[in-house]
Amino acid sequence: QVQLVESGGGLVQPGGSLRLSCAASGSIFSISRMGWYRQAPGKERELVAFILSGAYTNYADSVKGRFTISRDNAKNTVYLQMNSLNPEDTAVHYCHVSIDPNDYWGQGTQVTVSS
């Protein structure tokens, strides 16, 4: 079994920053992909960013230039640095980890951007 523990969500004013963390533990041999998704009220879950084991990254167009994803392989942890946040970033953010052939999800952490 694999457990994902997320942290770092909260309430922030427009233009502010937050850093999300997700630590994986359990029966882990090799994590191929780590990433973040989000789901706003009334909308479908969407990809925010992912990072592969070789450090290749991919971002949604809406967050390019504002968000940075990184990972610490020794700690099995993925981070999402979110800058210049705006109200459209308000959503529950979910950590996602691929340990072939399985996918795992975190419980979600709320990010609210409001003045």
CSV table of C-alpha atoms in Angstrom, one decimal, residues 1-108:
chain,number,residue,atom,x,y,z
A,1,GLN,CA,0.0,0.0,0.0
A,2,VAL,CA,1.0,3.6,-0.7
A,3,GLN,CA,-0.1,6.6,1.3
A,4,LEU,CA,0.0,10.2,0.2
A,5,VAL,CA,0.0,13.0,2.7
A,6,GLU,CA,-0.6,16.5,1.4
A,7,SER,CA,0.0,19.8,3.1
A,8,GLY,CA,0.3,23.5,2.4
A,9,GLY,CA,-3.2,24.6,1.3
A,10,GLY,CA,-5.0,27.5,2.7
A,11,LEU,CA,-6.5,31.0,2.1
A,12,VAL,CA,-4.4,33.6,0.4
A,13,GLN,CA,-5.0,37.0,-1.2
A,14,PRO,CA,-4.8,37.5,-4.9
A,15,GLY,CA,-1.2,37.9,-6.0
A,16,GLY,CA,0.0,35.8,-3.1
A,17,SER,CA,1.9,32.5,-2.9
A,18,LEU,CA,1.5,29.0,-1.5
A,19,ARG,CA,3.6,25.9,-1.5
A,20,LEU,CA,2.0,22.5,-1.6
A,21,SER,CA,3.8,19.3,-0.5
A,22,CYS,CA,2.9,15.7,-1.0
A,23,ALA,CA,4.9,12.9,0.7
A,24,ALA,CA,4.5,9.3,-0.4
A,25,SER,CA,5.1,6.4,1.9
A,26,GLY,CA,4.6,2.7,2.0
A,27,SER,CA,5.5,0.0,-0.6
A,28,ILE,CA,7.4,2.2,-3.0
A,29,PHE,CA,10.0,0.9,-5.4
A,30,SER,CA,10.1,3.5,-8.0
A,31,ILE,CA,7.9,6.5,-8.7
A,32,SER,CA,7.6,7.2,-12.4
A,33,ARG,CA,5.5,10.3,-12.3
A,34,MET,CA,4.3,12.8,-9.6
A,35,GLY,CA,1.9,15.6,-10.2
A,36,TRP,CA,-0.9,17.8,-9.1
A,37,TYR,CA,-4.5,18.1,-10.3
A,38,ARG,CA,-7.2,20.4,-9.1
A,39,GLN,CA,-11.0,20.5,-9.1
A,40,ALA,CA,-13.0,23.7,-8.7
A,41,PRO,CA,-16.7,23.7,-7.7
A,42,GLY,CA,-18.9,22.6,-10.6
A,43,LYS,CA,-15.9,21.7,-12.8
A,44,GLU,CA,-14.0,18.6,-13.8
A,45,ARG,CA,-10.7,17.6,-12.3
A,46,GLU,CA,-7.9,19.0,-14.4
A,47,LEU,CA,-4.1,18.6,-14.6
A,48,VAL,CA,-2.1,21.4,-13.1
A,49,ALA,CA,1.5,20.0,-13.5
A,50,PHE,CA,3.5,16.8,-13.5
A,51,ILE,CA,7.1,15.8,-13.2
A,52,LEU,CA,8.8,12.6,-14.3
A,53,SER,CA,11.6,10.8,-12.7
A,54,GLY,CA,14.0,12.3,-15.1
A,55,ALA,CA,12.8,15.8,-14.1
A,56,TYR,CA,10.8,16.5,-17.3
A,57,THR,CA,8.0,18.8,-16.4
A,58,ASN,CA,4.6,19.7,-17.9
A,59,TYR,CA,2.2,22.5,-17.0
A,60,ALA,CA,-1.3,23.5,-17.8
A,61,ASP,CA,-1.3,26.6,-19.9
A,62,SER,CA,-3.2,28.5,-17.1
A,63,VAL,CA,-0.4,28.1,-14.6
A,64,LYS,CA,2.7,28.4,-16.9
A,65,GLY,CA,5.1,31.0,-15.6
A,66,ARG,CA,3.4,31.1,-12.2
A,67,PHE,CA,3.7,27.6,-10.8
A,68,THR,CA,6.8,25.4,-10.4
A,69,ILE,CA,6.7,21.7,-9.7
A,70,SER,CA,9.7,19.9,-8.2
A,71,ARG,CA,10.4,16.6,-6.5
A,72,ASP,CA,12.8,15.2,-3.9
A,73,ASN,CA,13.3,11.6,-4.9
A,74,ALA,CA,15.1,10.7,-1.7
A,75,LYS,CA,12.0,11.8,0.3
A,76,ASN,CA,9.5,10.6,-2.3
A,77,THR,CA,8.0,14.1,-2.1
A,78,VAL,CA,6.6,16.4,-4.7
A,79,TYR,CA,6.2,20.1,-4.3
A,80,LEU,CA,4.1,22.8,-6.1
A,81,GLN,CA,5.2,26.4,-5.7
A,82,MET,CA,2.3,28.6,-6.6
A,83,ASN,CA,3.0,32.3,-7.2
A,84,SER,CA,0.8,35.2,-8.5
A,85,LEU,CA,-2.3,33.3,-7.4
A,86,ASN,CA,-5.7,34.6,-8.6
A,87,PRO,CA,-9.3,33.6,-7.7
A,88,GLU,CA,-9.5,31.3,-10.7
A,89,ASP,CA,-6.9,29.1,-8.9
A,90,THR,CA,-9.4,28.4,-6.1
A,91,ALA,CA,-9.9,24.6,-6.0
A,92,VAL,CA,-9.2,21.4,-4.2
A,93,HIS,CA,-5.7,20.4,-5.2
A,94,TYR,CA,-4.9,16.6,-5.4
A,95,CYS,CA,-1.6,15.0,-5.4
A,96,HIS,CA,-1.2,12.2,-7.9
A,97,VAL,CA,1.6,9.5,-8.0
A,98,SER,CA,2.2,6.8,-10.6
A,99,ILE,CA,4.0,3.7,-9.4
A,100,ASP,CA,3.6,1.4,-12.4
A,101,PRO,CA,1.1,0.0,-13.0
A,102,ASN,CA,-0.9,1.7,-10.3
A,103,ASP,CA,-2.1,5.3,-9.7
A,104,TYR,CA,-2.5,6.9,-6.2
A,105,TRP,CA,-4.3,10.0,-5.1
A,106,GLY,CA,-4.0,12.2,-2.1
A,107,GLN,CA,-7.0,13.3,-0.1
A,108,GLY,CA,-6.9,16.8,-1.5
